[in-house]
XYZ file of C-alpha atoms in Angstrom:
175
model
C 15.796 47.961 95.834
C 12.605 46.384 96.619
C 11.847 43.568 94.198
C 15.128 43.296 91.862
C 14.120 39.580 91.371
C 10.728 40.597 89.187
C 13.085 43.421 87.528
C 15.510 40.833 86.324
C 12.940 38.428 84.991
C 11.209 41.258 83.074
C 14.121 42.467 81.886
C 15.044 38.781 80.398
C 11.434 38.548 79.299
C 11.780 41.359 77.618
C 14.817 40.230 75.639
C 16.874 42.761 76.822
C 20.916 42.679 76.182
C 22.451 41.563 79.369
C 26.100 42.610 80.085
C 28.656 43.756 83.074
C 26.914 47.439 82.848
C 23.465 46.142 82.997
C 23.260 46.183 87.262
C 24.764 49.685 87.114
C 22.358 50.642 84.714
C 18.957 49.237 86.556
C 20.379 50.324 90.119
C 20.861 53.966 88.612
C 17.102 53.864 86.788
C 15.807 52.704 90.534
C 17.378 54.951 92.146
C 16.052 57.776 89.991
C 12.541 56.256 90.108
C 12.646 56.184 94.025
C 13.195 60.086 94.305
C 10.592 61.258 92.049
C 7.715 58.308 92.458
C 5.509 57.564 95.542
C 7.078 54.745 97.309
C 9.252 52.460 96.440
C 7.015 49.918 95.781
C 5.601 52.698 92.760
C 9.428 52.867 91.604
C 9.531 49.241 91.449
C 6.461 49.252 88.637
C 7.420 52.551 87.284
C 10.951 50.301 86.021
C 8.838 47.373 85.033
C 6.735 49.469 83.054
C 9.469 50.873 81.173
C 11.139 47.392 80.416
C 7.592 46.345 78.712
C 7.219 49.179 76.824
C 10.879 49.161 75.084
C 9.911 45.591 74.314
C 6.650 46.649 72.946
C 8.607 48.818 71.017
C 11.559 46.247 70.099
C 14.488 48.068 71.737
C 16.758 45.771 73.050
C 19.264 47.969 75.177
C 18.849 49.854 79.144
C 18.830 53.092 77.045
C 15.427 52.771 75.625
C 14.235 51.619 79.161
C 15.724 54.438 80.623
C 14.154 57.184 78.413
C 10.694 55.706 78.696
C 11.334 56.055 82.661
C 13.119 59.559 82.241
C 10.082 60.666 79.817
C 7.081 59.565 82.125
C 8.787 61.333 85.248
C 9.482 64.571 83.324
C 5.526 64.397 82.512
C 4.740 63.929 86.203
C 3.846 60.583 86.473
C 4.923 58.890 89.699
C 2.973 56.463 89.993
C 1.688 53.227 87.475
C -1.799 55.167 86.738
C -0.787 58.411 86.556
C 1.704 56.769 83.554
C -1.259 54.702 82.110
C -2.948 57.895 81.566
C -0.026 59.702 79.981
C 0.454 56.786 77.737
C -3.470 57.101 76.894
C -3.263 61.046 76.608
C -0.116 60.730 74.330
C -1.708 57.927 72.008
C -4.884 60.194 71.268
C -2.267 63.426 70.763
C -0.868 61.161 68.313
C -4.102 59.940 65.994
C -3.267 61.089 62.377
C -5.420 64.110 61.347
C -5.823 64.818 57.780
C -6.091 68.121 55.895
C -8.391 71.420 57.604
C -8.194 69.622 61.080
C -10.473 67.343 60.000
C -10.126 63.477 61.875
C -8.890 60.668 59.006
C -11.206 58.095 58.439
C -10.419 54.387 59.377
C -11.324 51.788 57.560
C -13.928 49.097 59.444
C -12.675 46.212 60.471
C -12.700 42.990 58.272
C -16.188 41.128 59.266
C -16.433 37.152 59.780
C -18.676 35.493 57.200
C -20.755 32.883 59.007
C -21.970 29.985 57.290
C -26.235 31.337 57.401
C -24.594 33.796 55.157
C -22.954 31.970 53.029
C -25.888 29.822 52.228
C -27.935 32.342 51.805
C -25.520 33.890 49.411
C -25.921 31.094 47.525
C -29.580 30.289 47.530
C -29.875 34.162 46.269
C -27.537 33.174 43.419
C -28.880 29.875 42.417
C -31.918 32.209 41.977
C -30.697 34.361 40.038
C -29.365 31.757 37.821
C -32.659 29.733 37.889
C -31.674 26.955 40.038
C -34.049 26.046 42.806
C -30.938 23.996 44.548
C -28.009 25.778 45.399
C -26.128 22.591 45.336
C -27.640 21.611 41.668
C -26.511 25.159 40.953
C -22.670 24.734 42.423
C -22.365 21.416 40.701
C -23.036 23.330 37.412
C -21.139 26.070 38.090
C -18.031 23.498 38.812
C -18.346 22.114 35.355
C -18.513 25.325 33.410
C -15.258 26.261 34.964
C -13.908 22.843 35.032
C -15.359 22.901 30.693
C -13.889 26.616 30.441
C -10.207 25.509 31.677
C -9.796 22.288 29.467
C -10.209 24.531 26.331
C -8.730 27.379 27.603
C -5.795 26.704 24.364
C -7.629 25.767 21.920
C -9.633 29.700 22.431
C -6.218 31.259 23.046
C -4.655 29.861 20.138
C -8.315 30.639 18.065
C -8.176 34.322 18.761
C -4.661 34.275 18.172
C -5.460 33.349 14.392
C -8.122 36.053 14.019
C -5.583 39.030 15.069
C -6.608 39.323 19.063
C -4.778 38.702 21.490
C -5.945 36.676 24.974
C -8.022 39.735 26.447
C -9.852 40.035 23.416
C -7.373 43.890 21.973
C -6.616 43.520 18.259
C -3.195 42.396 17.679
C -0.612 45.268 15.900
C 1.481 44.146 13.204
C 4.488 46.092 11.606
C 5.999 45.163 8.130
């Protein structure tokens, strides 16, 4: 085994379940990785690999290490690219398709509002308003809302007495 130090950190950075069987297990996955890769240096990232993908994928036990190691050398790979490029291959197999064979559409990704935009947001809004300061026109704005929430019950309870409920429907009554 060339480097069973760097397996055994992985494997703890990894979270892995460590027990009596856990040795066994690793010396058994090397030993299968030294047949079928390169060198032994390959085998010894061919096992690392492995470990970081079953944590990438939360497993927590040897067997999910070992079938990610079992799976890239039944594909061929013996080496770290040639499994870098199955792993790419397999993740474009993989992209959902949607009805006729037709690709799905994404949506685009969130965008960051910077603070030119903002302004000008609200310079085009003051405008629109018929404020020349968008400042004059926030302060405004503040008090409406601040006006709007202190007699928020006095108009619930007012369209309560004329039959309408709080979004404004008619209210039925059944006698």
């Amino acid at each position: 085994m060339l480097n069973q130090k760097q397996i055994m950190i992985e494997w703890q950075k990894a979270g892995l379940k460590e027990n009596g069987y856990m040795f066994q297990d690793i010396q058994a996955m090397y030993e299968l990785a030294a047949r079928n890769a390169d060198s032994d240096e390959e085998a010894n990232k061919l096992i690392i690999l492995a470990i970081r993908a079953a944590a990438k994928n939360g497993a927590k036990s040897a067997m999910a290490v070992d079938n990610n190691l079992k799976k890239w050398l039944n594909a061929g790979a013996t080496n770290a690219q040639a499994v870098g490029e199955y792993e790419d291959e397999a993740t474009k197999i993989r992209q959902p398709r949607s009805r006729f064979g037709q690709p799905m559409r994404n949506e685009s990704p969130i965008e960051k509002v910077t603070t030119e935009q903002i302004d000008e947001q609200s310079k085009r809004l003051a405008k629109e308003d018929g404020f020349d300061d968008p400042e004059e026109w926030a302060r405004v704005t503040m008090e409406k809302f601040r006006e709007l929430r202190a007699t928020r019950a006095e108009r619930m309870a007012d369209k309560s007495n004329r039959g309408l409920t709080s979004s404004g429907k008619r209210v039925v009554t059944r006698f």
